[in-house]
Coordinates of C-alpha atoms in Angstrom, one line a residue:
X12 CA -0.3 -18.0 -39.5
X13 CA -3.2 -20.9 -39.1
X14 CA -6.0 -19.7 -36.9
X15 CA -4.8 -23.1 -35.1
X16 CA -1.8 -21.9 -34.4
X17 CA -2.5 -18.5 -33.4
X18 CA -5.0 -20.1 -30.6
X19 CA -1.9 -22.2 -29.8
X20 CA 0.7 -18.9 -29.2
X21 CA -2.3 -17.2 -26.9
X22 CA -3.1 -19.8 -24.8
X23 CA 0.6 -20.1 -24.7
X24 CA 0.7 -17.0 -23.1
X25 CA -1.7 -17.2 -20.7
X26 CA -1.4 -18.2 -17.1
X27 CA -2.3 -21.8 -16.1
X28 CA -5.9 -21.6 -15.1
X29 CA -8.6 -24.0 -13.4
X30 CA -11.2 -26.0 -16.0
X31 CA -14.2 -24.7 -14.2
X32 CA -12.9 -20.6 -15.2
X33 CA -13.7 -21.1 -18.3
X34 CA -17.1 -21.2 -17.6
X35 CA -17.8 -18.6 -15.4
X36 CA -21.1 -16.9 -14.1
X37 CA -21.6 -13.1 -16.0
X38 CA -20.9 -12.0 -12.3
X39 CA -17.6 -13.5 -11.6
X40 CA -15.2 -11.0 -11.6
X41 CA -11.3 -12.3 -12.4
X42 CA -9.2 -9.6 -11.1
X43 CA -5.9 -9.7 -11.9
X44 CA -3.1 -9.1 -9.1
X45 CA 1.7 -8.6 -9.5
X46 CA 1.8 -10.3 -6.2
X47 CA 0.0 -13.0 -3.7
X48 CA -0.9 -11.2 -0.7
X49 CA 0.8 -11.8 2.7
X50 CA -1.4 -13.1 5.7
X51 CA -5.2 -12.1 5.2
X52 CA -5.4 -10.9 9.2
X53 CA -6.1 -7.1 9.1
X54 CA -3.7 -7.1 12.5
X55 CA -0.9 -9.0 10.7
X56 CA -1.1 -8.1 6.9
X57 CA 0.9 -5.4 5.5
X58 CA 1.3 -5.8 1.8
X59 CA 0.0 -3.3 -0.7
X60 CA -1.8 -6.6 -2.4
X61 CA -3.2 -7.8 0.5
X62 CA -5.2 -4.6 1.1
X63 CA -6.6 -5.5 -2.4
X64 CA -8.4 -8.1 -1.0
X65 CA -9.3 -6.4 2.4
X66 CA -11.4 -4.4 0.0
X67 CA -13.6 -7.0 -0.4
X68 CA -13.7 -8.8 2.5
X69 CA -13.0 -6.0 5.4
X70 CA -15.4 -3.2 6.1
X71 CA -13.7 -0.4 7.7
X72 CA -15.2 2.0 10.8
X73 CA -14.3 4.9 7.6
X74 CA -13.9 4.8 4.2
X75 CA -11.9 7.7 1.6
X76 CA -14.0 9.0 -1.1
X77 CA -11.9 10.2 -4.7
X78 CA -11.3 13.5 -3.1
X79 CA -9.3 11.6 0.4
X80 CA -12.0 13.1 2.7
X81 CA -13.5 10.9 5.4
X82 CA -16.9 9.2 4.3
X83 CA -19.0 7.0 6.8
X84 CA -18.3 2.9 6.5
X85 CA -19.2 0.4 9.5
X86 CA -19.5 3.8 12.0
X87 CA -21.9 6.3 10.9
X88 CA -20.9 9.9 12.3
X89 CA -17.8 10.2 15.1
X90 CA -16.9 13.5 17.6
X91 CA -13.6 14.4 19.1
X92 CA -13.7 15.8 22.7
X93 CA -12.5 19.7 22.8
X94 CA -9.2 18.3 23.8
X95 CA -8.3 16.4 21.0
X96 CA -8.3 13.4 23.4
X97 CA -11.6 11.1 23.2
X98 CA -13.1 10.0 20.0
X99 CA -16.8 8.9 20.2
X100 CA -17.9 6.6 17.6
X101 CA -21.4 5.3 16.2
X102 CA -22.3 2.3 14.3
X103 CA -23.8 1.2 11.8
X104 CA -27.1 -0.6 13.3
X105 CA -27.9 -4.0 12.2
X106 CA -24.2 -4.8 10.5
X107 CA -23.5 -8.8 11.0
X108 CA -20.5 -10.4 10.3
X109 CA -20.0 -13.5 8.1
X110 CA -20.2 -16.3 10.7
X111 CA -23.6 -13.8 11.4
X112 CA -22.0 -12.6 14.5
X113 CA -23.9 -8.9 14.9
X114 CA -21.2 -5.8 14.7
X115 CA -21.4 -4.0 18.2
X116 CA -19.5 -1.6 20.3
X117 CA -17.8 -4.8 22.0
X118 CA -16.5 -6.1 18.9
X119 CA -15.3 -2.7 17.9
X120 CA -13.7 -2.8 21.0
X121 CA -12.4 -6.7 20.8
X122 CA -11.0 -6.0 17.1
X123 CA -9.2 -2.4 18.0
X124 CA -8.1 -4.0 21.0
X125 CA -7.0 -7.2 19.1
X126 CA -4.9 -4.6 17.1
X127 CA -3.0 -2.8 19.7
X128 CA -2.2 -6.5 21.6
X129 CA -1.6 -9.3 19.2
X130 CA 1.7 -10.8 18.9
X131 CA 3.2 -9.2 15.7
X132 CA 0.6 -6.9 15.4
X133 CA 1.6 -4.6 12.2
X134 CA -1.5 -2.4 13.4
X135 CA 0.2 -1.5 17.0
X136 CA 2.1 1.5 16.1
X137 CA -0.4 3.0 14.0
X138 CA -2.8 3.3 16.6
X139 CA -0.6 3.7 19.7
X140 CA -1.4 6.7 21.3
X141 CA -5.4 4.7 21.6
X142 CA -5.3 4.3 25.7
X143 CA -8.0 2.6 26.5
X144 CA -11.3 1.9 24.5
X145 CA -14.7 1.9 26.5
X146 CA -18.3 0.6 25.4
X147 CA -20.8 3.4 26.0
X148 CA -24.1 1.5 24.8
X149 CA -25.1 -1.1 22.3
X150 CA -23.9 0.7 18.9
X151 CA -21.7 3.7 20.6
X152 CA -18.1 3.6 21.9
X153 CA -15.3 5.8 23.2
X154 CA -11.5 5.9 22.2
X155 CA -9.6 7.7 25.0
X156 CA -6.4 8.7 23.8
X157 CA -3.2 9.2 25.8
X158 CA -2.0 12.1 23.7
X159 CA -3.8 13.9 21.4
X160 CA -3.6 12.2 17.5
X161 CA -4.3 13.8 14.5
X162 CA -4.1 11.2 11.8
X163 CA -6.4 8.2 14.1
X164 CA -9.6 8.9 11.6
X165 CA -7.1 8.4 8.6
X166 CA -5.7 5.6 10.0
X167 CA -9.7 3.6 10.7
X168 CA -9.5 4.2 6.8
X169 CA -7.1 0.8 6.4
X170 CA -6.5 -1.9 8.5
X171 CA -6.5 -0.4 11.7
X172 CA -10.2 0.5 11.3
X173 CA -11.2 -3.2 9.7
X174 CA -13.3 -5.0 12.4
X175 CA -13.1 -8.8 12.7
X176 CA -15.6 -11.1 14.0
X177 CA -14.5 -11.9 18.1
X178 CA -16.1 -15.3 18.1
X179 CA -14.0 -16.4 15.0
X180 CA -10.8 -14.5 16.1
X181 CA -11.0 -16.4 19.4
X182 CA -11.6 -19.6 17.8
X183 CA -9.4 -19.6 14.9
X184 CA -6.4 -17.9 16.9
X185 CA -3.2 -17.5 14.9
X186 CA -4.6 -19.5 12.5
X187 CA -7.3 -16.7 11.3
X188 CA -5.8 -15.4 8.4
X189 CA -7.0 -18.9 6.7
X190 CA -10.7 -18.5 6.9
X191 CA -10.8 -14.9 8.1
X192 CA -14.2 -13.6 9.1
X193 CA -15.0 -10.0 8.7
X194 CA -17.9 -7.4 7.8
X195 CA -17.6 -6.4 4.1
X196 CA -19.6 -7.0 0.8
X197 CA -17.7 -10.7 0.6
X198 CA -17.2 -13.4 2.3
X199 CA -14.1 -15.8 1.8
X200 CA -14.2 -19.1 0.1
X201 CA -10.7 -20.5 -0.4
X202 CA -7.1 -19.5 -1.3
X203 CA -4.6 -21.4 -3.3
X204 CA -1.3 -20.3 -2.4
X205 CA 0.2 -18.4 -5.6
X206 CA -2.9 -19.3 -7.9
X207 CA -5.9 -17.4 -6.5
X208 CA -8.0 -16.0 -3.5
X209 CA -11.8 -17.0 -3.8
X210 CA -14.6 -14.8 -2.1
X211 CA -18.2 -14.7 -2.7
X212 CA -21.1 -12.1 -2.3
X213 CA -22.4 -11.7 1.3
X214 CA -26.2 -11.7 1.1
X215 CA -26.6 -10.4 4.6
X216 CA -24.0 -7.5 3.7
X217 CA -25.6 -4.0 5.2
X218 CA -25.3 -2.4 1.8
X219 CA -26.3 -5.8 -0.4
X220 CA -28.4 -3.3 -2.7
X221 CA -25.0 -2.0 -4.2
X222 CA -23.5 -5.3 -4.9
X223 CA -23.8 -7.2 -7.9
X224 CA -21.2 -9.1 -8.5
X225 CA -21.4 -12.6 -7.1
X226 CA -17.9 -13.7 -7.2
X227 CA -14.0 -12.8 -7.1
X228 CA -10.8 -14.4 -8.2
X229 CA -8.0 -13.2 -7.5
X230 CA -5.3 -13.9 -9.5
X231 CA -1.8 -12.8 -8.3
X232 CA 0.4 -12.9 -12.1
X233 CA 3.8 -10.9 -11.7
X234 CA 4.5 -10.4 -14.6
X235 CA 2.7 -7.3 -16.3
X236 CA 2.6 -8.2 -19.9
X237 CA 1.2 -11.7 -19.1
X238 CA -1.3 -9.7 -17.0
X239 CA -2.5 -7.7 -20.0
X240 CA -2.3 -11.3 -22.2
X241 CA -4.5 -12.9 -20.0
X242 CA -7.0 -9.4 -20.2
X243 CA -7.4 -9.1 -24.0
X244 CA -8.4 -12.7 -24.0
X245 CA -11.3 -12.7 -22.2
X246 CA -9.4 -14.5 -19.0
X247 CA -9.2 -11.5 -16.8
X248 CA -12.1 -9.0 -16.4
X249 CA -9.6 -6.3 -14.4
X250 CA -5.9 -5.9 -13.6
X251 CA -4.0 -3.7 -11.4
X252 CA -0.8 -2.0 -11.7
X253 CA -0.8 -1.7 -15.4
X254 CA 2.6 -1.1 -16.9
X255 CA 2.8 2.4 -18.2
X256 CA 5.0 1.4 -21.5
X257 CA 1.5 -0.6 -22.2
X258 CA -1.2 2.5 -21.5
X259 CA -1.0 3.2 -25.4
X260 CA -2.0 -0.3 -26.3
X261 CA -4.9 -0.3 -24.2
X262 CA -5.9 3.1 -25.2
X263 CA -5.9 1.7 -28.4
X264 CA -8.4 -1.5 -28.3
X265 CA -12.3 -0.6 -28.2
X266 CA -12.5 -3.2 -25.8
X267 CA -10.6 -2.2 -22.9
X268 CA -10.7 0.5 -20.4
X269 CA -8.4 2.4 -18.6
X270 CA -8.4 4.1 -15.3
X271 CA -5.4 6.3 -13.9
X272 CA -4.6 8.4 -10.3
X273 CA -1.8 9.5 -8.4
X274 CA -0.5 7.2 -5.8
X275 CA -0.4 8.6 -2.0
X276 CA 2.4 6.7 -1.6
X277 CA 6.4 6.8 -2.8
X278 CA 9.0 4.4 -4.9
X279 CA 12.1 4.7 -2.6
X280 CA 15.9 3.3 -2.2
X281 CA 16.1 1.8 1.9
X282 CA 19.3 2.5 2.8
X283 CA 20.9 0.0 5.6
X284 CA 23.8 2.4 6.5
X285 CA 24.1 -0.2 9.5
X286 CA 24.9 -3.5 7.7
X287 CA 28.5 -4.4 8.6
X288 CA 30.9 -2.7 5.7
X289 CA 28.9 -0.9 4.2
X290 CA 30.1 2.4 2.4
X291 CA 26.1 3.5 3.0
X292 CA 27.4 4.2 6.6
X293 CA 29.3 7.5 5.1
X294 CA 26.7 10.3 4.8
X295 CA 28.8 11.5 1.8
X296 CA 28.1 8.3 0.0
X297 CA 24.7 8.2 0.2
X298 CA 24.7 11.8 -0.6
X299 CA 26.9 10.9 -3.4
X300 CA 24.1 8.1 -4.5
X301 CA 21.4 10.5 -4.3
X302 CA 23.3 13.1 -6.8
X303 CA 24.0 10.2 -9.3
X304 CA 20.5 9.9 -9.4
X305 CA 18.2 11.6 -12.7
X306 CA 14.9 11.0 -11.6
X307 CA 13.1 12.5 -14.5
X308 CA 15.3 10.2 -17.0
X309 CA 14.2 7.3 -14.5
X310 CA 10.6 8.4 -15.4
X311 CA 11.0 8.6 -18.9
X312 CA 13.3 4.9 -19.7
X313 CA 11.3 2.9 -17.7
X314 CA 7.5 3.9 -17.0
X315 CA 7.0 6.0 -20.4
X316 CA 7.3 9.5 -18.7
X317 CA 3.6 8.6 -16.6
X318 CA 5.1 8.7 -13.3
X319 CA 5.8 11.5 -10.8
X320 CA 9.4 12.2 -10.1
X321 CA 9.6 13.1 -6.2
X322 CA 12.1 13.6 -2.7
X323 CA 10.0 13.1 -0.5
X324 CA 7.3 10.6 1.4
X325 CA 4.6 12.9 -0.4
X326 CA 4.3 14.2 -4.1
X327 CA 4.9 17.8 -5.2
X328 CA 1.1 18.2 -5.9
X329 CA 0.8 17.5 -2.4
X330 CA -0.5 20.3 0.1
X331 CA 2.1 18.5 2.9
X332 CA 4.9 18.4 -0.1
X333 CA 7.6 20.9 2.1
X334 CA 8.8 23.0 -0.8
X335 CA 12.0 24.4 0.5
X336 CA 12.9 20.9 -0.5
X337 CA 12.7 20.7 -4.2
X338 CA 13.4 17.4 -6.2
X339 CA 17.2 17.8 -6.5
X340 CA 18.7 18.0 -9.9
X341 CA 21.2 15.1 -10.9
X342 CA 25.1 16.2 -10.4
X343 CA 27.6 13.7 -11.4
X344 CA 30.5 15.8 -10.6
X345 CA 29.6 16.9 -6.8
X346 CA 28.5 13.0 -6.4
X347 CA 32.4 12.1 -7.2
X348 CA 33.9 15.0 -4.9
X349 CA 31.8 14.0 -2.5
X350 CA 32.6 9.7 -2.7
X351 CA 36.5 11.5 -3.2
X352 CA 36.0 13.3 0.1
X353 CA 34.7 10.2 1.9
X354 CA 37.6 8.2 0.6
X355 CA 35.9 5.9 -1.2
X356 CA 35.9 6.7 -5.5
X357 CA 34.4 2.7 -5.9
X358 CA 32.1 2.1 -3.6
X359 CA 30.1 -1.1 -4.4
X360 CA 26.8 -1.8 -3.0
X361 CA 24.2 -4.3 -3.5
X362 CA 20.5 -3.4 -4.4
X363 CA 18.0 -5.5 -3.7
X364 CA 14.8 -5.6 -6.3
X365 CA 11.8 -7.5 -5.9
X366 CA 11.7 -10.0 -9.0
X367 CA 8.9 -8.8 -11.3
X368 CA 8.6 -7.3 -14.7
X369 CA 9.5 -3.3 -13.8
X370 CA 12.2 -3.5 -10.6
X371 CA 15.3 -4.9 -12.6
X372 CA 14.6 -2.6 -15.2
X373 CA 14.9 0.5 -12.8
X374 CA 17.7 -1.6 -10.7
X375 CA 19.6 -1.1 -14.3
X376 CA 18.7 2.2 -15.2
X377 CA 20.0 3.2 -11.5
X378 CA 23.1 0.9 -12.0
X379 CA 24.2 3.2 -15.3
X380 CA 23.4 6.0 -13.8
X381 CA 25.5 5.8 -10.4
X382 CA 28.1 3.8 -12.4
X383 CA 29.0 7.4 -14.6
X384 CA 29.9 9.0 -10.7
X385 CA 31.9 5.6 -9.6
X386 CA 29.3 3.5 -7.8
X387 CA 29.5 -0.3 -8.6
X388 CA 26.4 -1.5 -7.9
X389 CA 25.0 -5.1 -7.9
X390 CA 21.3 -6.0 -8.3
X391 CA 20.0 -8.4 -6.4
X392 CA 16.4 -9.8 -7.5
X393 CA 14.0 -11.7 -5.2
X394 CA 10.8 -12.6 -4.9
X395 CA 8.6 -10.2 -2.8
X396 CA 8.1 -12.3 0.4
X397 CA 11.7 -13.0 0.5
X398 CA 12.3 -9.0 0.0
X399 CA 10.3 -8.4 3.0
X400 CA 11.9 -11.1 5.5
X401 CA 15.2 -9.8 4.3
X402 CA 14.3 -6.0 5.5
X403 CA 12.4 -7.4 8.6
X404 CA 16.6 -8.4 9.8
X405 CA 17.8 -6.0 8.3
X406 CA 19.9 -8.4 5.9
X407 CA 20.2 -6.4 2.8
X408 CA 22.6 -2.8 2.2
X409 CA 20.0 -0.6 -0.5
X410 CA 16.4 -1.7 -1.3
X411 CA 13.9 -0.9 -4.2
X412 CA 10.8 -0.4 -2.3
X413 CA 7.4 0.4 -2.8
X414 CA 4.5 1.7 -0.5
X415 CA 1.2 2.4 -1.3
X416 CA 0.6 5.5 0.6
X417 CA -2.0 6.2 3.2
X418 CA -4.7 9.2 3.1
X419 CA -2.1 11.1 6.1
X420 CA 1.4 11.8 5.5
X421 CA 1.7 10.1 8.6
X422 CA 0.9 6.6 7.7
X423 CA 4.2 7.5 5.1
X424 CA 6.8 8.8 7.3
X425 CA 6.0 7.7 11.5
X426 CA 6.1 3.7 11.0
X427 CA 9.3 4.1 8.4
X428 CA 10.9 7.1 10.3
X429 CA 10.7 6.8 14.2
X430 CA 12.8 4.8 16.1
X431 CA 12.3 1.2 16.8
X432 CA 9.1 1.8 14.7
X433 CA 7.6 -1.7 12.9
X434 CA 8.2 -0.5 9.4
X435 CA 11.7 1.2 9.6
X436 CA 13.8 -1.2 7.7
X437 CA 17.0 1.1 7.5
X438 CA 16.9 1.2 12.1
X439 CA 16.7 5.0 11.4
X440 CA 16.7 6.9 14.9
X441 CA 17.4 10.5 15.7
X442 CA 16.1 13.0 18.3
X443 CA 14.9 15.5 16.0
X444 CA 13.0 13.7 13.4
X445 CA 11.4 11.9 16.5
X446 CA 9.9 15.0 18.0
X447 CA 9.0 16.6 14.5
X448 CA 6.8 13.1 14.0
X449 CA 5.1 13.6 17.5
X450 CA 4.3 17.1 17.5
X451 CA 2.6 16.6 13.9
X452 CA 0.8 13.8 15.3
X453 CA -0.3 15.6 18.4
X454 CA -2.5 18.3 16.4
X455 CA -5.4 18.6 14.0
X456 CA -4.2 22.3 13.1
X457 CA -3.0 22.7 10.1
X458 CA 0.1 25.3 10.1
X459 CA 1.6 23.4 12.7
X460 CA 1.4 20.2 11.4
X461 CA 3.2 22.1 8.3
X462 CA 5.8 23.4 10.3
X463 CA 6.2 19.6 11.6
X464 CA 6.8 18.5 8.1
X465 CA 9.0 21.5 7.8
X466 CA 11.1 20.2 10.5
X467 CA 11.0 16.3 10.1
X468 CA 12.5 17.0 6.7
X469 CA 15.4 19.5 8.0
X470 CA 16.7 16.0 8.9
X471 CA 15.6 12.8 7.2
X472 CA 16.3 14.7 3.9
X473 CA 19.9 15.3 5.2
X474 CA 20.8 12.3 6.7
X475 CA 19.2 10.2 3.9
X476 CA 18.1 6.7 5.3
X477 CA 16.5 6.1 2.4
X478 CA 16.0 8.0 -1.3
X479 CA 12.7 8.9 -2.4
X480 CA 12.7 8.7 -6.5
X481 CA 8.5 8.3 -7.6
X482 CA 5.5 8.5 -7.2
X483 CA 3.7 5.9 -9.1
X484 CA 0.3 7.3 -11.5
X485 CA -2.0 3.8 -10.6
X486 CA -2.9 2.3 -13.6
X487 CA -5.9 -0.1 -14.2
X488 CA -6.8 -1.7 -17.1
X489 CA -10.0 -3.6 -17.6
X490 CA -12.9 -5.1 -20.0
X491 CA -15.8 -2.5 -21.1
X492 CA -18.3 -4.7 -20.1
X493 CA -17.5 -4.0 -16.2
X494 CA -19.1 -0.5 -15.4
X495 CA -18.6 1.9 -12.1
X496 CA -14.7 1.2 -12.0
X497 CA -13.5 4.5 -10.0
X498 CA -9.8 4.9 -9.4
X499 CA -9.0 5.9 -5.9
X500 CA -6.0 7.3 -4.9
X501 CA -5.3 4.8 -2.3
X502 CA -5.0 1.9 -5.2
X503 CA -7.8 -0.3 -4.3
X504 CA -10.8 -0.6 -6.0
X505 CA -14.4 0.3 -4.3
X506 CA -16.7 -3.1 -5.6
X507 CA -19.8 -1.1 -4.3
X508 CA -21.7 -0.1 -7.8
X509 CA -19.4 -2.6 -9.8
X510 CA -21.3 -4.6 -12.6
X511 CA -20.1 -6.9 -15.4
X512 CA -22.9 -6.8 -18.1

């Protein structure tokens, strides 16, 4: 092959990119996304992808370190009252935002507030139990709860604990999320729907000392090979969400990089056991589905064995993992007593798989698998905003989905699990489960929070609204000339300490 027509095949394979990137400043880095985020409003968002950029736009009151302890962010130390029921927080002195707005207690106040009262809020049941907040002095305020909550820290680790500027929210209104205004190391520049999100170094940024890169694009490209195309030649500095079929070609090339962790999240089959006809609305069937179900084959045909197989919102390395629940072991023959017993030896349902590079492949491997105990099973694919509006009414029967896990089992099982909660697609509701999810929220000790678990899983692992099959091992991939990448177990990557050389 002509070196001519080798440059032709690459830049074949290569995403359709502006003029101007191919000339980019050292400190530009090109970070390479599988989806376009949803609305960049920290009370609205809730895509994996748009956390992504959060990173470097939204300072939180807390951060995660490696190890998923707390660590200082915007508020600098925090006490909780003897009973369990105010939360006094300090800030960070001389934080501003980008429009230079200063960060006080009455914008903590305006932006938690914000939170708990915007139409469409996704932050409201995350933070319910907050009663009222109160400013105390200048850089001090109080969160009075109305019942005791143990995960509220974890949860000022994401959005919930992202501040926004007051003067800009009031301004902008509904229309924030298209020049949003926060306190983190960058400040936004433009977003072209589908093509890229633009933000630039803050210079007035409370930690500018650790920030050296000037610029980020990111580049939402669903498709993981053309991801790792566009890496190798020189277009992308970084890329998230590596596929795990590819992890020995980059372990290969003496130019690229590789970091790895453990999601806190789960890969799951929603269950809509309520959408008229269904045979999901038989316990046996889903049951049945579940038992049809090798998880450890899944693993091994379609993300090259790098994945955790799982049951349940957490991993079995977990310390929350409830053990009396191990990852079930596949049964083809009880599946078909079982879809016998229900009357129903065919059952055909429709999965729904968001339209990307990995999904159809394990919407397949799922489809053999439950055909061999009778299922007839239809894969649906769709693009990921489509996916989402199609849960939101409850307009689809069985649902690849992915979350991204939060530092608390809590952020993985209360908004997904309680009734009438803003994340539970499959309208879930039972006594049982509900009172297991308050009583672990409503204490920091340990052994009871266990027991919770314990009995939260006594029922949502029996009655099945959904089927918990992974956990994903994050994969990044990126060029050796960026230094002080560290995988977080939370997915997103840290730009404090970042440098491309």
């Amino acid at each position: 092959m002509s070196r001519l027509s080798a440059a032709c095949l690459i830049a074949g394979l290569l995403v359709s990119l502006p003029l101007s990137s191919t000339v980019l400043s050292a400190q530009t880095l090109r970070y390479g996304m599988m989806e376009d985020p949803d609305a960049l409003d920290p009370t609205l968002a809730r895509t994996f992808a748009s956390r992504m950029v959060f990173a470097a736009l939204c300072d939180k009151l807390v951060d995660i370190g490696p190890d998923l302890k707390p660590v200082p962010q915007l508020a600098t130390q925090w006490e909780l009252s003897p009973d369990e029921k105010t939360l006094t927080m300090h800030l960070r002195p001389g934080v501003r935002f980008h429009d230079g707005e200063p960060l006080n207690a009455a914008a903590a106040k305006f932006s938690i507030e914000r939170h708990l009262k915007m139409p469409g809020s996704q932050r409201r049941g995350e933070i319910a139990p907050i009663d009222t907040v109160e400013v105390v002095d200048d850089l001090t305020f109080k969160i009075n709860l109305k019942t005791p909550f143990a995960p509220l820290i974890a949860q000022f680790t994401d959005r919930a604990g992202m501040m926004v500027s007051p003067k800009a929210a009031e301004r902008l209104g509904d229309k924030f999320s298209t020049a949003p205004v926060c306190a983190g190391p960058f400040r936004f520049v433009e977003r072209v729907p589908q093509d890229r999100i633009v933000v630039e170094r803050f210079p007035d940024y409370w930690n500018k000392d650790q920030i050296q890169i000037q610029r980020i694009e990111f580049r939402p490209i669903p498709d993981a090979t053309v991801r790792l195309t566009n890496l190798r030649a020189g277009q992308l500095d970084l890329l998230e969400r590596l596929a795990p079929t590819d992890v020995p070609q980059v372990s290969r090339d003496a130019k690229l990089a590789l970091g790895s962790v453990y999601e806190l999240g789960f890969q799951e089959i929603l269950l809509n056991p309520a959408k008229a006809g269904s045979p999901l609305a038989d316990p046996k069937v889903r049951h049945a589905l579940d038992l049809s179900i090798d998880r450890n084959a899944l693993n091994q045909v379609v993300f090259n064995g790098e994945f955790l197989p799982g049951n349940q919102w957490v991993s079995p390395k977990h310390p929350s993992y409830v053990s009396e629940y191990p990852v079930p072991k596949r049964d083809v023959a009880k599946a078909k007593a079982l879809l016998a017993e229900a009357g129903q030896p065919k059952p055909q349902i429709t999965l729904s798989v968001y339209a990307n590079s990995e999904a159809p492949q394990v919407g397949q491997v799922i489809q053999a698998m439950a055909r061999e105990a009778g299922f007839d099973i239809r894969i649906q694919a769709a693009d990921f905003t489509t996916l989402l509006d199609m849960a939101d009414k409850g307009n689809f029967e069985a649902y690849l989905y992915s979350w991204s896990g939060r530092p608390d089992p809590d952020g993985n099982t209360f908004s997904f699990l309680g009734c009438k909660t803003p994340l539970n697609y499959s309208r879930y509701c039972n006594a049982e489960a509900d009172a297991a999810l308050q009583a672990e929220r409503g204490t920091v000790d340990p052994q009871k929070r266990q027991a919770a678990w314990k009995q939260l899983a006594d029922r949502v692992l029996n009655d099945r609204p959904g089927l918990y099959l992974l956990h994903r091992k994050l994969l990044w991939a990126y060029t050796k000339k960026l230094s002080g990448f560290v995988a977080y177990p939370d997915g997103l990557a840290r730009f404090t300490g970042l440098k491309l050389n």
